mmCIF file of C-alpha atoms in Angstrom:
data_model
loop_
_atom_site.group_PDB
_atom_site.id
_atom_site.type_symbol
_atom_site.label_atom_id
_atom_site.label_comp_id
_atom_site.label_asym_id
_atom_site.label_seq_id
_atom_site.Cartn_x
_atom_site.Cartn_y
_atom_site.Cartn_z
ATOM 1 C CA MET A 1 13.322 9.029 -0.575
ATOM 2 C CA THR A 2 13.581 12.365 -2.568
ATOM 3 C CA HIS A 3 12.751 15.485 -0.980
ATOM 4 C CA LEU A 4 9.433 15.867 -3.051
ATOM 5 C CA LYS A 5 8.663 12.338 -1.669
ATOM 6 C CA THR A 6 9.547 13.406 2.266
ATOM 7 C CA PHE A 7 7.735 16.451 2.112
ATOM 8 C CA GLN A 8 4.859 14.896 1.201
ATOM 9 C CA TYR A 9 4.897 12.340 3.967
ATOM 10 C CA TYR A 10 5.562 14.910 6.673
ATOM 11 C CA GLU A 11 2.845 17.204 5.143
ATOM 12 C CA ASP A 12 0.272 14.550 5.460
ATOM 13 C CA PHE A 13 1.830 13.944 8.732
ATOM 14 C CA LEU A 14 1.516 16.978 10.041
ATOM 15 C CA GLN A 15 -1.837 17.992 8.644
ATOM 16 C CA ASP A 16 -3.024 14.632 10.263
ATOM 17 C CA ARG A 17 -2.967 15.110 13.661
ATOM 18 C CA ASP A 18 -4.149 16.926 17.002
ATOM 19 C CA TYR A 19 -1.333 19.325 18.714
ATOM 20 C CA GLY A 20 -4.028 20.727 20.935
ATOM 21 C CA SER A 21 -3.477 24.510 18.962
ATOM 22 C CA ASP A 22 -2.321 25.314 15.406
ATOM 23 C CA SER A 23 0.921 27.093 16.962
ATOM 24 C CA PRO A 24 3.907 26.041 15.267
ATOM 25 C CA GLU A 25 5.768 25.199 18.927
ATOM 26 C CA ASP A 26 2.991 22.880 19.710
ATOM 27 C CA LYS A 27 3.297 21.195 15.968
ATOM 28 C CA ALA A 28 7.537 21.359 16.776
ATOM 29 C CA ARG A 29 6.858 19.877 20.328
ATOM 30 C CA TYR A 30 4.723 16.798 19.293
ATOM 31 C CA LEU A 31 7.085 15.689 16.863
ATOM 32 C CA GLY A 32 10.255 16.607 18.797
ATOM 33 C CA VAL A 33 11.708 19.372 16.228
ATOM 34 C CA ARG A 34 12.603 22.694 17.129
ATOM 35 C CA PRO A 35 10.960 25.275 14.057
ATOM 36 C CA ILE A 36 14.540 26.712 13.227
ATOM 37 C CA GLY A 37 18.051 26.066 12.841
ATOM 38 C CA THR A 38 18.072 22.574 14.507
ATOM 39 C CA GLY A 39 19.312 20.138 11.377
ATOM 40 C CA ASP A 40 17.247 17.689 12.870
ATOM 41 C CA VAL A 41 15.930 15.358 9.324
ATOM 42 C CA LEU A 42 12.380 17.085 9.948
ATOM 43 C CA GLU A 43 13.310 20.304 10.348
ATOM 44 C CA ILE A 44 13.316 20.711 6.005
ATOM 45 C CA PRO A 45 9.833 19.606 5.726
ATOM 46 C CA TYR A 46 8.584 20.986 8.815
ATOM 47 C CA ARG A 47 9.305 25.011 7.925
ATOM 48 C CA HIS A 48 8.669 23.852 4.484
ATOM 49 C CA TYR A 49 4.834 23.363 5.641
ATOM 50 C CA TRP A 50 4.839 26.312 7.542
ATOM 51 C CA GLU A 51 6.377 28.571 5.238
ATOM 52 C CA LEU A 52 3.786 26.972 2.207
ATOM 53 C CA ARG A 53 0.931 27.544 4.383
ATOM 54 C CA LYS A 54 1.613 31.315 5.288
ATOM 55 C CA VAL A 55 1.911 31.664 1.120
ATOM 56 C CA LYS A 56 -0.883 30.137 0.092
ATOM 57 C CA LYS A 57 -2.753 32.620 2.040
ATOM 58 C CA LEU A 58 -1.077 35.509 0.435
ATOM 59 C CA LEU A 59 -2.176 34.122 -2.920
ATOM 60 C CA PRO A 60 -4.796 35.256 -5.199
ATOM 61 C CA ARG A 61 -7.877 33.466 -5.181
ATOM 62 C CA LYS A 62 -8.239 33.446 -9.435
ATOM 63 C CA ARG A 63 -6.990 30.008 -10.107
ATOM 64 C CA PRO A 64 -4.571 28.272 -12.071
ATOM 65 C CA LEU A 65 -1.767 31.222 -11.319
ATOM 66 C CA ARG A 66 1.051 31.924 -13.668
ATOM 67 C CA ILE A 67 4.040 32.038 -10.888
ATOM 68 C CA LEU A 68 7.447 32.932 -11.473
ATOM 69 C CA GLU A 69 9.944 31.707 -8.897
ATOM 70 C CA LEU A 70 13.352 33.575 -8.655
ATOM 71 C CA GLY A 71 15.869 31.896 -6.972
ATOM 72 C CA CYS A 72 13.924 28.648 -6.850
ATOM 73 C CA GLY A 73 16.415 26.096 -5.886
ATOM 74 C CA ALA A 74 15.746 22.542 -6.277
ATOM 75 C CA GLY A 75 11.900 24.174 -6.502
ATOM 76 C CA ARG A 76 10.646 23.424 -3.318
ATOM 77 C CA PHE A 77 7.484 25.971 -3.216
ATOM 78 C CA ALA A 78 7.239 25.791 -7.283
ATOM 79 C CA ILE A 79 6.540 21.976 -6.650
ATOM 80 C CA SER A 80 4.358 22.005 -3.981
ATOM 81 C CA LEU A 81 2.424 25.128 -5.880
ATOM 82 C CA ALA A 82 2.174 23.418 -9.459
ATOM 83 C CA SER A 83 -1.392 21.464 -8.446
ATOM 84 C CA ILE A 84 -2.433 25.652 -8.186
ATOM 85 C CA ALA A 85 -1.002 27.009 -11.565
ATOM 86 C CA SER A 86 -1.194 26.675 -15.191
ATOM 87 C CA LYS A 87 2.482 27.487 -15.191
ATOM 88 C CA ILE A 88 5.584 27.604 -13.156
ATOM 89 C CA THR A 89 8.947 29.500 -14.194
ATOM 90 C CA ALA A 90 11.804 28.737 -11.710
ATOM 91 C CA VAL A 91 14.253 30.641 -12.079
ATOM 92 C CA ASP A 92 17.633 29.686 -10.411
ATOM 93 C CA PHE A 93 21.981 29.896 -11.036
ATOM 94 C CA SER A 94 22.227 26.696 -9.679
ATOM 95 C CA LYS A 95 22.856 23.717 -12.306
ATOM 96 C CA VAL A 96 22.897 20.727 -9.602
ATOM 97 C CA GLN A 97 19.934 22.548 -7.915
ATOM 98 C CA LEU A 98 17.646 22.877 -11.047
ATOM 99 C CA GLU A 99 18.613 19.435 -11.657
ATOM 100 C CA THR A 100 17.170 18.168 -8.604
ATOM 101 C CA GLY A 101 14.008 20.035 -9.175
ATOM 102 C CA ILE A 102 13.953 19.037 -12.664
ATOM 103 C CA GLN A 103 13.825 15.106 -11.480
ATOM 104 C CA ASP A 104 11.635 16.078 -8.795
ATOM 105 C CA CYS A 105 8.664 16.650 -11.494
ATOM 106 C CA LYS A 106 9.726 14.278 -13.975
ATOM 107 C CA ASN A 107 9.347 11.394 -10.661
ATOM 108 C CA ALA A 108 5.430 13.538 -9.934
ATOM 109 C CA GLY A 109 4.534 14.025 -12.957
ATOM 110 C CA ILE A 110 4.499 17.561 -13.320
ATOM 111 C CA GLN A 111 5.254 19.042 -16.130
ATOM 112 C CA ASN A 112 4.134 22.507 -15.748
ATOM 113 C CA VAL A 113 7.474 23.850 -14.163
ATOM 114 C CA GLU A 114 9.916 25.480 -16.599
ATOM 115 C CA PHE A 115 13.507 25.465 -15.245
ATOM 116 C CA ILE A 116 15.688 28.322 -15.997
ATOM 117 C CA ASN A 117 19.252 28.275 -15.398
ATOM 118 C CA ALA A 118 20.253 31.848 -14.859
ATOM 119 C CA SER A 119 20.777 34.227 -12.079
ATOM 120 C CA VAL A 120 17.722 36.175 -10.993
ATOM 121 C CA LEU A 121 19.607 39.360 -11.715
ATOM 122 C CA ASP A 122 20.198 38.765 -15.219
ATOM 123 C CA HIS A 123 16.943 36.396 -16.524
ATOM 124 C CA MET A 124 14.049 38.802 -18.128
ATOM 125 C CA PRO A 125 11.146 37.593 -18.672
ATOM 126 C CA GLU A 126 10.199 37.405 -22.233
ATOM 127 C CA PRO A 127 8.536 39.992 -23.739
ATOM 128 C CA GLY A 128 4.616 39.441 -22.854
ATOM 129 C CA ASP A 129 5.031 37.027 -20.284
ATOM 130 C CA VAL A 130 2.543 37.988 -17.537
ATOM 131 C CA PHE A 131 2.511 36.808 -13.851
ATOM 132 C CA ASP A 132 -0.059 36.657 -11.281
ATOM 133 C CA VAL A 133 2.639 35.954 -8.451
ATOM 134 C CA VAL A 134 5.978 36.695 -8.188
ATOM 135 C CA TYR A 135 8.170 34.908 -5.366
ATOM 136 C CA PHE A 136 11.345 35.436 -4.551
ATOM 137 C CA SER A 137 11.497 35.601 -0.486
ATOM 138 C CA SER A 138 14.457 32.737 -0.820
ATOM 139 C CA VAL A 139 17.276 35.264 -2.489
ATOM 140 C CA CYS A 140 16.374 38.032 -0.570
ATOM 141 C CA GLN A 141 19.349 37.825 1.809
ATOM 142 C CA TYR A 142 21.746 37.657 -0.536
ATOM 143 C CA LEU A 143 20.636 40.935 -2.752
ATOM 144 C CA SER A 144 20.698 44.579 -1.967
ATOM 145 C CA ARG A 145 18.352 46.836 -1.785
ATOM 146 C CA GLU A 146 18.838 48.176 -4.598
ATOM 147 C CA GLU A 147 18.899 44.938 -6.831
ATOM 148 C CA ILE A 148 15.456 44.030 -5.396
ATOM 149 C CA LEU A 149 13.814 47.561 -6.638
ATOM 150 C CA GLN A 150 15.953 46.634 -9.758
ATOM 151 C CA ILE A 151 14.272 43.082 -10.102
ATOM 152 C CA LEU A 152 10.710 45.082 -9.121
ATOM 153 C CA GLU A 153 10.929 47.503 -11.076
ATOM 154 C CA ARG A 154 12.268 44.972 -14.459
ATOM 155 C CA ILE A 155 8.519 42.446 -13.956
ATOM 156 C CA ARG A 156 6.156 44.513 -13.131
#
């Protein structure tokens, strides 16, 4: 089972339950999963579900969106946001991760995600490219403050 199918199954599972409250702790208790750091099979889809909910609340209401994701890995956010985007440009330096994302998109019939093999420090958007959203939180821990500011200046 690909991570896309696994996530979709658990996303549906999480949405269809009454936990007594909306707190992550109550949902984690119900599933027998701690929110962070356990390594359980449910941890990745569980954490992704909550991260995605928070990200979606921050997105502009205008649809469809053009999204740039830097440090996309296997494309879990790109794939999850594809339904509300006209185009997603997903950049990562790992060919193995990108191949997983490409295969998951193919399996799901997603055609609006473009995967680019490059370092986030080296990738330059095409002249005239305009994005409604630039997402790169999953890679920030590997970058210095100066590198983050350099990226933001380059793509604004």
